Coordinates of C-alpha atoms in Angstrom, one line a residue:
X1 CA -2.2 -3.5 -22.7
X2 CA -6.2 -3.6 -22.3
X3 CA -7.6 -0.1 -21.5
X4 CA -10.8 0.4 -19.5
X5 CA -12.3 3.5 -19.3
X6 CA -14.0 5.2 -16.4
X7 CA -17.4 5.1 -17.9
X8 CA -19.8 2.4 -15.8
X9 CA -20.8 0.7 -18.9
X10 CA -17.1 0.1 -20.1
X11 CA -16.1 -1.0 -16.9
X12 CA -19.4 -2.8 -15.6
X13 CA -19.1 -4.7 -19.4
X14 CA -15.6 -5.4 -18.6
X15 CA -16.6 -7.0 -15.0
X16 CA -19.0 -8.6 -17.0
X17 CA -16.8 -10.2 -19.3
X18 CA -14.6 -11.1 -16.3
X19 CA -16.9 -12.9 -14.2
X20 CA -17.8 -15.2 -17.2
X21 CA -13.7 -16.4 -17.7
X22 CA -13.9 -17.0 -14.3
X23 CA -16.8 -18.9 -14.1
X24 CA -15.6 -21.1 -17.3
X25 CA -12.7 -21.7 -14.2
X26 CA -14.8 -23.2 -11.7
X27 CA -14.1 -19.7 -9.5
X28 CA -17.9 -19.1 -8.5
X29 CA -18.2 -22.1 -6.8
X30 CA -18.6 -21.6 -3.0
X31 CA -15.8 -22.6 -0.5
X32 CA -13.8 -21.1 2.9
X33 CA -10.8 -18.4 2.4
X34 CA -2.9 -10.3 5.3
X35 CA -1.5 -9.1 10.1
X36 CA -3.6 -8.9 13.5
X37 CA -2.9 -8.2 17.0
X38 CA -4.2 -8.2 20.4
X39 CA -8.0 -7.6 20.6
X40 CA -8.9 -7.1 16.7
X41 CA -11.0 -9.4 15.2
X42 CA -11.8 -10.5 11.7
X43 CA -14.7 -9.4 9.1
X44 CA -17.8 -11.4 11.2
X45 CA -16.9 -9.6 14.4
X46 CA -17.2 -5.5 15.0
X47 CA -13.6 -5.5 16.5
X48 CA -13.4 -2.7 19.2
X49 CA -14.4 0.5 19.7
X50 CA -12.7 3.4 21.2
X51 CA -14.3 5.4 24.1
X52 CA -14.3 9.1 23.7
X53 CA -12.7 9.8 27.1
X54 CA -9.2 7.9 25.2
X55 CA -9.1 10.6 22.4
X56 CA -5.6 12.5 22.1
X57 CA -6.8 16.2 22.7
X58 CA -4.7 19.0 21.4
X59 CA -5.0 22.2 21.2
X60 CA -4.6 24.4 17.9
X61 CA -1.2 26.2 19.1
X62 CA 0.4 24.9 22.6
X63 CA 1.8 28.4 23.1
X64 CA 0.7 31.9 22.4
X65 CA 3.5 35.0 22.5
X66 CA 3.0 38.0 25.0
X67 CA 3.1 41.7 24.2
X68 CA 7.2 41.2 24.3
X69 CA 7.5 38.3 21.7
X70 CA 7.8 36.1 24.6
X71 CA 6.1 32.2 24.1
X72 CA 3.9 31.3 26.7
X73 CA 1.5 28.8 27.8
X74 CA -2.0 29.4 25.9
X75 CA -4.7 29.4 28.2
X76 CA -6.7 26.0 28.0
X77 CA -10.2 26.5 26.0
X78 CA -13.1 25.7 27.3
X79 CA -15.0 22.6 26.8
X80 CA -17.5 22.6 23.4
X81 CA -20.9 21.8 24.1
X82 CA -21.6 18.0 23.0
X83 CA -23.8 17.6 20.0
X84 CA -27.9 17.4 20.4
X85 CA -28.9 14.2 21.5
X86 CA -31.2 14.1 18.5
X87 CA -28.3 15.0 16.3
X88 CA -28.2 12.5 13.0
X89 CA -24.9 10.7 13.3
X90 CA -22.3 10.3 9.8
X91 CA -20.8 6.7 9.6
X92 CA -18.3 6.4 7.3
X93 CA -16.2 3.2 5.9
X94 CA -12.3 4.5 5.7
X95 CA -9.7 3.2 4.0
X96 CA -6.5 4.1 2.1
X97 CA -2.7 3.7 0.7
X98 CA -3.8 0.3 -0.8
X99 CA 0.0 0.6 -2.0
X100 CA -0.8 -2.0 -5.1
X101 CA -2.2 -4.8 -2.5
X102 CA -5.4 -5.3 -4.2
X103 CA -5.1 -9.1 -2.1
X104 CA -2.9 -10.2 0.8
X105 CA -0.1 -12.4 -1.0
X106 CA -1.0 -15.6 -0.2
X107 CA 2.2 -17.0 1.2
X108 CA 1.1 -17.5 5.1
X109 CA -1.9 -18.0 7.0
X110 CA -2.9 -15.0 9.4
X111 CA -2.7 -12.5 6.7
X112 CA -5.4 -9.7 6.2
X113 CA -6.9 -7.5 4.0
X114 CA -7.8 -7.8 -0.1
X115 CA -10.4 -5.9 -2.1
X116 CA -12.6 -9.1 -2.2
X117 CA -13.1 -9.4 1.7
X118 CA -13.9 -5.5 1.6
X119 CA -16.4 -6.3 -1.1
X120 CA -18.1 -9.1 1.3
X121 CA -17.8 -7.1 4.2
X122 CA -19.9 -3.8 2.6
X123 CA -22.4 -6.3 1.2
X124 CA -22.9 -7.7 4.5
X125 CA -22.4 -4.7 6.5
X126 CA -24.2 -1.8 4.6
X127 CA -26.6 -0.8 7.7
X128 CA -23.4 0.3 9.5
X129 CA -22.4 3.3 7.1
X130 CA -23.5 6.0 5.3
X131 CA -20.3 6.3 2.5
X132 CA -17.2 4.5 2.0
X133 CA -14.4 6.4 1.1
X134 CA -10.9 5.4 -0.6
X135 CA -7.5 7.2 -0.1
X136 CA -5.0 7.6 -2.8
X137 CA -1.5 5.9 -3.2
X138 CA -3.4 2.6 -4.4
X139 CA -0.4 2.0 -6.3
X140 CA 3.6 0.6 -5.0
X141 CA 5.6 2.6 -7.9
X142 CA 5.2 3.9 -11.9
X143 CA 6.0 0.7 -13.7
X144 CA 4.2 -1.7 -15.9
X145 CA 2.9 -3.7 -13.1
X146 CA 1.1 -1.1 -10.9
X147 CA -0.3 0.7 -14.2
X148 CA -1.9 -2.4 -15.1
X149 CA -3.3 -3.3 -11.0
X150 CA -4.6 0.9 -11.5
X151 CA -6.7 -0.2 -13.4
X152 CA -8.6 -3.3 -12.1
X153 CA -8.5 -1.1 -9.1
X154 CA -11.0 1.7 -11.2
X155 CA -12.8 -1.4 -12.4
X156 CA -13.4 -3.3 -8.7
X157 CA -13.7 -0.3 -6.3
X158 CA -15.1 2.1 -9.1
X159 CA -17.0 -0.2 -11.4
X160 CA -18.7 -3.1 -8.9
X161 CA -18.4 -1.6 -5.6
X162 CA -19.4 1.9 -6.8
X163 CA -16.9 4.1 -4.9
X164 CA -17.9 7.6 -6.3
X165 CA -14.4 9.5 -6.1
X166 CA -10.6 8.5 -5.5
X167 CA -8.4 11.3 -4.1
X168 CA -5.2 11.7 -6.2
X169 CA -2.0 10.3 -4.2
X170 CA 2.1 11.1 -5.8
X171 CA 2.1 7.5 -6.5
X172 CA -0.9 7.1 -9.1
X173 CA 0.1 10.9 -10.6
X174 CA 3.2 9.6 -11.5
X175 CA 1.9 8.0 -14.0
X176 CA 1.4 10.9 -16.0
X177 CA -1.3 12.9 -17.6
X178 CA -1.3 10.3 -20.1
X179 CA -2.3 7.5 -18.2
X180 CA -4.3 8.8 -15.6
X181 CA -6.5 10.7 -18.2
X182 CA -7.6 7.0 -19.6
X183 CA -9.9 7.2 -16.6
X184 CA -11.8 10.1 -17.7
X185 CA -14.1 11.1 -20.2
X186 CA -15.4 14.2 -22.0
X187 CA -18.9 13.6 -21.1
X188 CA -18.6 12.5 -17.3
X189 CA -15.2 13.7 -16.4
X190 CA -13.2 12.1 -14.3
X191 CA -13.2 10.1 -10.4
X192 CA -10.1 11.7 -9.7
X193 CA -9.6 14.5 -6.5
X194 CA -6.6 16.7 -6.1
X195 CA -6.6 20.1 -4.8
X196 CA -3.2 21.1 -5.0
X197 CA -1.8 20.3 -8.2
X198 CA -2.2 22.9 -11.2
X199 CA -0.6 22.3 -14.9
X200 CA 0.1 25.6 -16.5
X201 CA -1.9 27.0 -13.8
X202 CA -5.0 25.4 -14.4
X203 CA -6.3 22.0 -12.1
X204 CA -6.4 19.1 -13.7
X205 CA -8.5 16.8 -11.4
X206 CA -11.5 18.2 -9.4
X207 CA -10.0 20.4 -6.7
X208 CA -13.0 19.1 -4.7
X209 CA -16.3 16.7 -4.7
X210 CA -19.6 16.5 -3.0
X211 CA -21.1 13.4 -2.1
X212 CA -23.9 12.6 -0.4
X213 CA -24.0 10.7 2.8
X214 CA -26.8 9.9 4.7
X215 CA -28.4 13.0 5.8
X216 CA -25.4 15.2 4.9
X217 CA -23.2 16.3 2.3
X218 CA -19.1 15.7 2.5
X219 CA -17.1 17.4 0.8
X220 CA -13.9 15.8 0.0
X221 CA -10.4 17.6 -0.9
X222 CA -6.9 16.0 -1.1
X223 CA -3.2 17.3 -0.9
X224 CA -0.7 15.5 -3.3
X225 CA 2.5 17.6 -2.7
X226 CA 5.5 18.7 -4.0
X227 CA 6.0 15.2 -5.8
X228 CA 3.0 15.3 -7.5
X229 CA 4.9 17.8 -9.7
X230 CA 6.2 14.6 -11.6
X231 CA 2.8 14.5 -13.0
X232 CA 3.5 16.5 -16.2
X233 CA 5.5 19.6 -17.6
X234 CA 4.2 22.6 -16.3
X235 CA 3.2 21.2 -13.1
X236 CA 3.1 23.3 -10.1
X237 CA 1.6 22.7 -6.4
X238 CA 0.1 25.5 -4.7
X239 CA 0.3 25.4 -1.2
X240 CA -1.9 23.8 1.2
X241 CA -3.7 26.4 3.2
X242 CA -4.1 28.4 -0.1
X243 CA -5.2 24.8 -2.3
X244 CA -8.1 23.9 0.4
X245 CA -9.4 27.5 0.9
X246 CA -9.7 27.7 -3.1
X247 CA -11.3 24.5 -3.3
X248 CA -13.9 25.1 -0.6
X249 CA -14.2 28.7 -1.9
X250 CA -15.3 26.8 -5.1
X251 CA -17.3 23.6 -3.1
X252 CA -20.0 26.8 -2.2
X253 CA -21.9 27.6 1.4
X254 CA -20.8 25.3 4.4
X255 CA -24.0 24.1 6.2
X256 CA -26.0 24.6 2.5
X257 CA -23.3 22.9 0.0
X258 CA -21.8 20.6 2.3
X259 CA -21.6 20.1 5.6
X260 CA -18.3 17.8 6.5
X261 CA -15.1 18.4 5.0
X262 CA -12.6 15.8 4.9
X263 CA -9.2 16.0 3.6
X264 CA -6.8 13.4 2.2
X265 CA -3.2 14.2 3.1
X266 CA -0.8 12.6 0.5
X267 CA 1.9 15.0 0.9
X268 CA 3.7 13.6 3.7
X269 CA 3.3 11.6 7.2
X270 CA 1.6 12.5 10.4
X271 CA 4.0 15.2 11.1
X272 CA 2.4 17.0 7.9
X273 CA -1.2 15.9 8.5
X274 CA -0.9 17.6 12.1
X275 CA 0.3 20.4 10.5
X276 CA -2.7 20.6 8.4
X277 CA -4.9 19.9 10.9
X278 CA -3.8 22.9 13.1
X279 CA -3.5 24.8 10.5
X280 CA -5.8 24.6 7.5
X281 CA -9.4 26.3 8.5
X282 CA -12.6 24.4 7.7
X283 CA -11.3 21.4 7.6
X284 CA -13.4 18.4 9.7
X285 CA -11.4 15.2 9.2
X286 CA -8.2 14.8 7.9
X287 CA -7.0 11.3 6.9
X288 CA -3.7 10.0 6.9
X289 CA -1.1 7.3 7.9
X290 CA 1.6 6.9 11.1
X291 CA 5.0 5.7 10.4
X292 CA 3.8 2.4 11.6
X293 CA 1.4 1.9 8.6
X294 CA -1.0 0.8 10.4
X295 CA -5.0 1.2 11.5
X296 CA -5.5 3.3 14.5
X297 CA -8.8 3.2 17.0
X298 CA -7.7 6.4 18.4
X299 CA -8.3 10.0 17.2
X300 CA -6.2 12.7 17.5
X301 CA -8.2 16.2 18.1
X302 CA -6.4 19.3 17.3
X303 CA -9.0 22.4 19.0
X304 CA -8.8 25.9 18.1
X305 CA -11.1 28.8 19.6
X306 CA -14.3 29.2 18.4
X307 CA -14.6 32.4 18.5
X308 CA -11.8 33.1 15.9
X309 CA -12.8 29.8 13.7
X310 CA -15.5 28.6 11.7
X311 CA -14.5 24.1 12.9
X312 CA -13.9 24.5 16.5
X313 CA -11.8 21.2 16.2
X314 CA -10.6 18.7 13.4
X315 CA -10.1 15.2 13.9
X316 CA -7.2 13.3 12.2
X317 CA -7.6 9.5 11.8
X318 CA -5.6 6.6 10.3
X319 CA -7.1 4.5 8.5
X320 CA -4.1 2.4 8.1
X321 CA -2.7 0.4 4.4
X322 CA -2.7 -2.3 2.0
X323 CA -6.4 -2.2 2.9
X324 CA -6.0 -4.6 5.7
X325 CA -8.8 -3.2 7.6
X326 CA -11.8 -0.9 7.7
X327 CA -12.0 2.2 9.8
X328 CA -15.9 3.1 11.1
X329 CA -15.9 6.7 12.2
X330 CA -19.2 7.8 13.5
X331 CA -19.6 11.1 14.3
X332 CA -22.4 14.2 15.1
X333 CA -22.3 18.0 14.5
X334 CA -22.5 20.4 17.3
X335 CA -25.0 23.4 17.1
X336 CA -22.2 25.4 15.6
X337 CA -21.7 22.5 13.4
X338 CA -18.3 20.9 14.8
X339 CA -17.9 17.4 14.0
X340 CA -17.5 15.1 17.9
X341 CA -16.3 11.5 17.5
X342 CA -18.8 9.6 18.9
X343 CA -17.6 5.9 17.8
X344 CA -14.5 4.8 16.1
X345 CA -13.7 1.1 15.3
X346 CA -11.4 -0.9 13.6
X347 CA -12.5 -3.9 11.8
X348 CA -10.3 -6.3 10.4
X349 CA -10.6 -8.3 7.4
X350 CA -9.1 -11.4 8.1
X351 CA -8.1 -14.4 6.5
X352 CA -9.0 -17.4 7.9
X353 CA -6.1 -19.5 9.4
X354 CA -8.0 -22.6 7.8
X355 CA -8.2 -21.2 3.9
X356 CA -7.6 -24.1 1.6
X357 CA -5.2 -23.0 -1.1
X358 CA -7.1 -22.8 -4.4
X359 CA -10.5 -22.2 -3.1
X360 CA -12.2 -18.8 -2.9
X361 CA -12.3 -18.6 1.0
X362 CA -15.2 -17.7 3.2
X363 CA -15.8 -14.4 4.2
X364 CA -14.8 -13.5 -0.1
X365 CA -17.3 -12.0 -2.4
X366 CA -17.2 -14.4 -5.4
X367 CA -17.6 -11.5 -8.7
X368 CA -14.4 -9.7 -6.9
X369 CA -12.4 -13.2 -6.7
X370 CA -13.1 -13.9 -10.5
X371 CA -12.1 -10.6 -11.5
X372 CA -8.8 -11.3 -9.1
X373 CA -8.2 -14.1 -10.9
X374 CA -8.6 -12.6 -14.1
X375 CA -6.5 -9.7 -13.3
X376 CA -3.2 -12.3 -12.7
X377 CA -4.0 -13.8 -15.6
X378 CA -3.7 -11.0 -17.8
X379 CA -0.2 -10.2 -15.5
X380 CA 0.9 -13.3 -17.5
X381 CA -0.7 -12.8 -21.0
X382 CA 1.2 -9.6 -20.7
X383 CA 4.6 -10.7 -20.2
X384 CA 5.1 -8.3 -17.2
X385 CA 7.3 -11.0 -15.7
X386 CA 9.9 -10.0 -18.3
X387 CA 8.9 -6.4 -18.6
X388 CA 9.7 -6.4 -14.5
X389 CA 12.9 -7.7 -15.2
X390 CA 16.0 -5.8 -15.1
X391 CA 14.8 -2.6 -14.5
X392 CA 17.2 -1.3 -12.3
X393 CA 20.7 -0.5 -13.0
X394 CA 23.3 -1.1 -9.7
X395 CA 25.2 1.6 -8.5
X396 CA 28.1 -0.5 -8.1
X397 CA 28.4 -2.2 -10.7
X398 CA 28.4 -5.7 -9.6
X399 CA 26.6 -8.2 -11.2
X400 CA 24.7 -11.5 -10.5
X401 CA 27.0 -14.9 -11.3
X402 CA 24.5 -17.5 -10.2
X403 CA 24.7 -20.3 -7.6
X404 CA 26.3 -22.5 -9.9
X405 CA 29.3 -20.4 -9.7
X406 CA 29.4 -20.1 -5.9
X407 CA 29.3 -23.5 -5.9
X408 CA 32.1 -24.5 -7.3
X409 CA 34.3 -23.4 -4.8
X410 CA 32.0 -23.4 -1.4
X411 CA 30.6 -26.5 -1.9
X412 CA 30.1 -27.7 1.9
X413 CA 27.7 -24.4 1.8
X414 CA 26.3 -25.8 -1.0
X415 CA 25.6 -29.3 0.5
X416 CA 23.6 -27.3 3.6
X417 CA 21.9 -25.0 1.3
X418 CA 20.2 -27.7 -0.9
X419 CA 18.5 -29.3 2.1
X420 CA 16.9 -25.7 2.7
X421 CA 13.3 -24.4 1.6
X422 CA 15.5 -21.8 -0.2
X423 CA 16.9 -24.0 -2.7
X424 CA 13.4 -25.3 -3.4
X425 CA 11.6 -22.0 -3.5
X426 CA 10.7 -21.3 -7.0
X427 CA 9.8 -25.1 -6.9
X428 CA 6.8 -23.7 -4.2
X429 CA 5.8 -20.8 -7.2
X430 CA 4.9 -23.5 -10.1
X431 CA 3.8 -25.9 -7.7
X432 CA 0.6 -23.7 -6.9
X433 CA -0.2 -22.8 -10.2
X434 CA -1.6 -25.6 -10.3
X435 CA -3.7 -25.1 -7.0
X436 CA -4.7 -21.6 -7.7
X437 CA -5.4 -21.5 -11.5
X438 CA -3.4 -18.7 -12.4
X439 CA 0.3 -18.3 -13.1
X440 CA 2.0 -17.6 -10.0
X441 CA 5.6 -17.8 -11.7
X442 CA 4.6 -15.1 -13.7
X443 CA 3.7 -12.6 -11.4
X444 CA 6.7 -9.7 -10.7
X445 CA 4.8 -10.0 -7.0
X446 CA 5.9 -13.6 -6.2
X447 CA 8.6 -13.6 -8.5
X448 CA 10.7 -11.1 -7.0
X449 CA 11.0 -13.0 -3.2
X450 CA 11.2 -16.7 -5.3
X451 CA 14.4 -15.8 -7.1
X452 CA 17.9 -14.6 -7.2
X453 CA 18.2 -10.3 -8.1
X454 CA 15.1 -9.9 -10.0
X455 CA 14.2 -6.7 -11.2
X456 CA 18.0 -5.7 -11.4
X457 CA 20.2 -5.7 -14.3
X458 CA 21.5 -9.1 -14.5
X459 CA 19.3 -10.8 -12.3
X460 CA 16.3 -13.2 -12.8
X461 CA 14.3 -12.7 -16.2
X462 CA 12.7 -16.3 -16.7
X463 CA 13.5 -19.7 -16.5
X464 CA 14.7 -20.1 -20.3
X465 CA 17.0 -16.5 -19.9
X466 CA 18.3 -17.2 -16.4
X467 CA 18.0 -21.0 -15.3
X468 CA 20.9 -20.1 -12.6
X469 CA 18.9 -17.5 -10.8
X470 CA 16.0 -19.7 -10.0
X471 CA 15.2 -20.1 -6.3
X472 CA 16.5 -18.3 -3.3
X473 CA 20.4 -18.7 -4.0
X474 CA 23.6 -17.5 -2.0
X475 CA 23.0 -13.9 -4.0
X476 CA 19.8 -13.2 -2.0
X477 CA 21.5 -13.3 1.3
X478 CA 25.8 -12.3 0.4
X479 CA 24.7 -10.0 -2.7
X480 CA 26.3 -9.8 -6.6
X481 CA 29.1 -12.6 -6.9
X482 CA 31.3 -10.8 -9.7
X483 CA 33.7 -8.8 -7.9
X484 CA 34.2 -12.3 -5.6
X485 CA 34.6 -14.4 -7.9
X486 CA 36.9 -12.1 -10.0
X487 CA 39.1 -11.9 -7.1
X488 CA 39.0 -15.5 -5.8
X489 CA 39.8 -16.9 -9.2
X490 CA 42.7 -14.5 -9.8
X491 CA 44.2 -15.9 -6.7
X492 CA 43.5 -19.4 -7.7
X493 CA 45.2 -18.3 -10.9
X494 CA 48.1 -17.6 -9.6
X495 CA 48.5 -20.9 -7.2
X496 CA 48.1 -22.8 -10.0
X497 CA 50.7 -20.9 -12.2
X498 CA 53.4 -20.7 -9.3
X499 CA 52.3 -23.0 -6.9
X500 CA 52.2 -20.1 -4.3
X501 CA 48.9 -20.0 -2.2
X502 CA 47.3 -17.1 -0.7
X503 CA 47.6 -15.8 2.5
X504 CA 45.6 -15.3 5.2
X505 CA 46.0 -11.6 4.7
X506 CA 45.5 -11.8 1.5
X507 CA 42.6 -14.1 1.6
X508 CA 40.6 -11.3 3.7
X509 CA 41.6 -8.5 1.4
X510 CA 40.5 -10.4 -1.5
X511 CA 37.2 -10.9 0.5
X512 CA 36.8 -7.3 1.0
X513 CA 38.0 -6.6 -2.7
X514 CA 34.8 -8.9 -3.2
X515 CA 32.4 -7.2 -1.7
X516 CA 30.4 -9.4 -0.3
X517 CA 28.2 -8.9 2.4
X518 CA 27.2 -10.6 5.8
X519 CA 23.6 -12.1 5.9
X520 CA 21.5 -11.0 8.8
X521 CA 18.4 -10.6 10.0
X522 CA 18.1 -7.2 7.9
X523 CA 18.5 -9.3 5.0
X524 CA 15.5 -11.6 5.5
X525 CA 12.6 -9.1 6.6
X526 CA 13.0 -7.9 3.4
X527 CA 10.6 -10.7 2.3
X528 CA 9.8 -12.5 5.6
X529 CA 8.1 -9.4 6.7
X530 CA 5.2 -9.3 9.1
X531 CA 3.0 -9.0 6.1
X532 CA 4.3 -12.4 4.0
X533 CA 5.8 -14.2 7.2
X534 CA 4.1 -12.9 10.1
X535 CA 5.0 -15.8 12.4
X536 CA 8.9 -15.6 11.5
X537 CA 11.1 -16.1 13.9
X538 CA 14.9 -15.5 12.8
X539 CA 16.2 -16.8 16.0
X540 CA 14.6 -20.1 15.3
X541 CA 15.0 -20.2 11.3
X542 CA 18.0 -18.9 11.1
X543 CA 19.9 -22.1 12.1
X544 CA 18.5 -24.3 9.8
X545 CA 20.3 -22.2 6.8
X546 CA 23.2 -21.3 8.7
X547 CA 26.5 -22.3 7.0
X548 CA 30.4 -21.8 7.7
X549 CA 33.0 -20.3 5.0
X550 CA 34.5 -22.9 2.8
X551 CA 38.0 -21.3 2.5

C-alpha cells in the first residue's frame, strides 16, 4: 500500500500527482453537487445562532457537605462580570469523529457533510474564523480500509487544507505504533496530540500544542483513554486530571504561553466530558459528542468559584460526526481571563437535493474532489474489496447458503423478491461506475449494504468467488441458511424415503432447529439509516418486499 509521509512536500507532491489523474478524468470540470433538520441550512447560508440567555448553566459541584458529612445544596455563585466590550473575540471552525466518512455515501439525496464541501466552505468562509480545528476518531475500525482512508485524510485535511494538529482518538491508535508513526518524521515530528497515553512511561505523541489563532494562542490537549492502551506493548494511560495538569505544566505560563485551553475528550461520551469539565482545572473548552452523534447549537457551562480556580467556567460543545457540519464558536476572555460564549452556530454542509450523479456538485472544492476520486480508485487497485472480505468469524457457526438455495424450496418468496429493488441491488453498484468514474463495486463501503454477508466468513468476496451472494438476498433480512436448510432437507429426506411427511410440530421445531430469524424493521436501519436513507419509511416500504412462508 502507498505510504505518504507527514512532511508537506511528500504530501503536497502527492496532491499534486493526484489532481493531475484526476484531471486526465475530466474531474476539474465545473458542475452542481449526508442529514438536516428543522431550521439548519446548507454551506451558502450561516444557519442559526444560539443566544446566550439558552446556554445550559451548571455549576462545578450541585452539592457541597456540611461540618457533619451531610450533602447539601451549594450556595449559587455569583454572576462573572461579562468580558470588555473591547475584548478581541476567538472564532473557531469545530469539527470531529469523522468516523472514516471522508464523503457522505452517495446513495440518497439530502445527505450532508464530506471533506470537499468543508474545503469550499473555508475557502469561501475564511473571514469568519480565526483556526479550524479537527477531533480524533477520523477512522470507523483498524482494518485495511480505514488505514488506507487515514491516510488521504493526513494528505486532504493536513496537506491542502493545512490543519496544523490532529488529536489522537482509540480508533486511529489502534493502529499501532507502526502505522501511526508513518506520519511522523525525525526532523518535524509528528501532527499527532495525545496527552494521556505513555509507552514504557514515556509520551509518544505531543502531550500538548500551541497554535496560534488570531490574537491568541490555544493550546490544545486530548484524552484517549483506557483503549488507547491497544496502541502498543507497554502502553499505559495516566489519568485525566493528572495527564492535562502535566501537559499544561509543560505548555508554560497561561496568559504568556497560551491563553485558551481546549481539550479533546476521546475517552468516552458526555457523561465523561462533564466529568472532565467539572473537574479538570484550566481547562476552557472541552469538545466532545452526545449519544445522538449529532451537532449541537447549545453550550453546556459547568462554573466553579473563582476564588478557588484559575477558569471560572468551561464550556463543553459538540461539534457533532462524520463531519456533517461545522461548529463556529466565538468567544471573549473576561478580565480574569474566562472564556464567555458569545456566538455559537451550526453550519451545515449540505448536498444539494438537485446533484447530478457523476458531476462534482456545487458548493465542492474541485482539488479535494480529484483527490476523492483518486482515493476510491486506489480502494480498487488495492484489492481491499477482497481484503474486506471474510473477516469475521460467526459465533454460531452458521454459514451463508446463497439465494439459490432458498429458492428451491420457497419459491413463491422468490417470485415476490425478484420484482424488488433488492434483487437488483448490486445491479445499482456497477451501474454507477459508469456515472461516477470510479469503481463503486469495489469499495468495502458500498459493497457491504449491496450484497449478501460480506465481511463474514462465508459471505460475499467478489462476483467470480461468490456469484450467489450478489445483491440483497433472503440472508440479509432471515440471516445464515445452513442450519435451515440442514434441517429442512433432512425432513424432505425422510418423506421421500418413507413417504411419511412432517408435522406441523415438527415443521416449527425444525424451524427453530434452523435458526432463522424474523425480518423487521431493526433489520433494515442497519443500512437504510437516516444517514444512507434519510427519507425511509418502513411502514411504506416494507409492503412492497413483504412475503408469506412457502411451507
Amino acid at each position: 500500500m502507498p505510504r505518504r509521509p507527514w512532511m508537506l512536500a511528500a504530501v503536497l507532491s502527492a496532491y499534486a500527482v493526484v489532481t493531475l489523474f484526476a484531471s486526465a478524468c475530466g474531474s476539474d470540470e465545473p458542475a452542481p453537487v449526508r442529514p438536516n433538520q428543522g431550521t439548519e441550512r446548507g454551506t451558502q447560508n450561516h444557519g442559526s445562532k444560539t443566544p446566550l440567555d439558552e446556554t445550559d448553566t451548571k455549576r462545578d459541584h450541585d452539592t457541597v457537605p456540611d461540618d457533619f458529612g451531610n450533602k447539601i445544596t451549594a450556595p449559587p455563585l455569583p454572576p462573572l462580570p461579562p468580558p470588555p466590550e473591547d475584548a478581541k473575540p476567538l472564532r473557531l471552525a469545530l469539527s470531529g469523529m469523522m468516523d472514516g466518512h471522508l464523503e457522505p455515501c452517495g446513495c440518497a439525496s439530502a445527505q450532508a457533510g464530506g471533506v470537499d464541501r468543508r474545503a469550499f466552505w473555508l475557502r469561501l468562509n475564511q473571514h469568519r474564523f480565526d483556526a479550524k480545528l479537527e477531533g480524533g476518531n477520523s477512522i470507523h475500525a483498524n482494518d485495511p480500509l480505514e488505514r488506507q482512508k487515514l491516510q488521504w485524510v493526513q494528505t486532504i485535511l493536513g496537506g491542502y487544507l493545512e490543519y496544523r494538529y490532529f488529536p489522537l482518538g482509540p480508533r486511529e491508535l489502534a493502529l499501532g505504533k507502526d502505522e501511526l508513526s508513518l506520519y511522523t518524521t525525525d526532523e518535524h515530528g509528528g501532527p499527532f496530540v495525545c496527552s494521556d497515553l505513555r509507552v514504557d512511561g514515556k509520551a509518544p505523541f505531543l502531550t500538548h500544542a500551541i497554535q496560534d489563532a488570531g490574537a491568541y494562542k490555544l493550546c490544545l490537549v486530548a484524552l484517549a483513554g483506557s483503549s488507547a492502551t491497544s496502541f502498543a506493548e507497554g502502553a499505559s494511560v495516566l489519568p485525566a486530571s493528572e495527564a492535562i495538569r502535566e501537559a499544561l505544566k509543560a505548555a508554560g505560563t497561561r496568559g504568556q504561553d497560551y491563553h485558551c485551553v481546549i481539550l479533546f475528550a476521546h475517552d468516552g461520551g458526555p457523561e465523561a466530558a462533564r466529568e472532565h469539565a467539572k473537574s479538570i482545572p484550566g481547562v476552557d473548552l472541552v469538545l466532545a459528542w452526545d449519544h445522538e452523534l449529532e451537532t449541537r447549537s447549545k453550550p453546556e457551562v459547568f462554573r466553579r468559584d473563582p476564588k478557588d480556580a484559575v477558569v471560572a467556567q468551561t464550556t463543553l460543545l459538540y461539534p457533532g460526526w462524520r463531519g456533517k457540519n461545522l461548529l463556529l464558536w466565538t468567544g471573549k476572555p473576561d478580565a480574569q481571563g474566562t472564556w464567555h460564549t458569545t456566538a455559537l452556530e451550526k453550519d451545515v454542509l449540505q448536498v444539494p437535493a438537485n446533484a447530478e450523479k457523476g458531476k462534482r456538485p456545487a458548493g465542492s472544492d474541485a482539488e479535494v474532489w480529484s483527490m476523492l476520486i483518486a482515493s476510491k480508485q486506489e480502494i480498487g487497485e488495492l484489492g481491499l474489496r477482497e481484503q474486506m472480505a471474510e473477516r469475521t468469524k460467526r459465533t454460531d457457526g452458521l454459514t451463508y447458503v446463497g439465494t439459490t438455495a432458498c429458492s428451491e424450496c420457497h419459491e413463491s418468496s422468490a417470485a415476490v423478491w425478484a420484482q424488488t429493488k433488492h434483487a437488483h441491488a448490486w445491479k445499482t453498484l456497477e451501474e454507477r461506475e459508469a456515472i461516477d468514474g470510479w469503481p463503486v463495486s469495489k469499495h468495502p463501503d458500498c459493497v457491504l449494504c449491496h450484497t449478501v454477508g460480506y465481511g463474514e466468513v462465508s459471505g460475499f468476496v467478489n462476483p467470480a468467488k461468490t456469484p450467489d451472494l450478489e445483491a440483497v438476498g433472503c440472508e440479509v433480512c432471515h440471516g445464515p441458511g445452513s442450519a435451515h436448510v440442514d434441517v429442512m432437507r433432512a425432513l424432505a429426506a425422510r418423506e421421500t424415503k418413507s413417504g411419511k411427511k412432517a408435522s406441523a410440530d415438527e415443521l416449527q421445531k425444525a424451524r427453530v432447529d434452523g435458526k432463522l430469524q424474523a425480518a423487521d424493521a431493526k433489520t433494515c436501519i442497519r443500512c437504510h439509516n437516516f444517514d444512507q436513507s434519510p427519507g425511509f419509511d418502513f411502514l411504506e416500504r416494507w409492503p412492497k418486499i413483504k412475503h408469506g412462508l412457502d411451507r
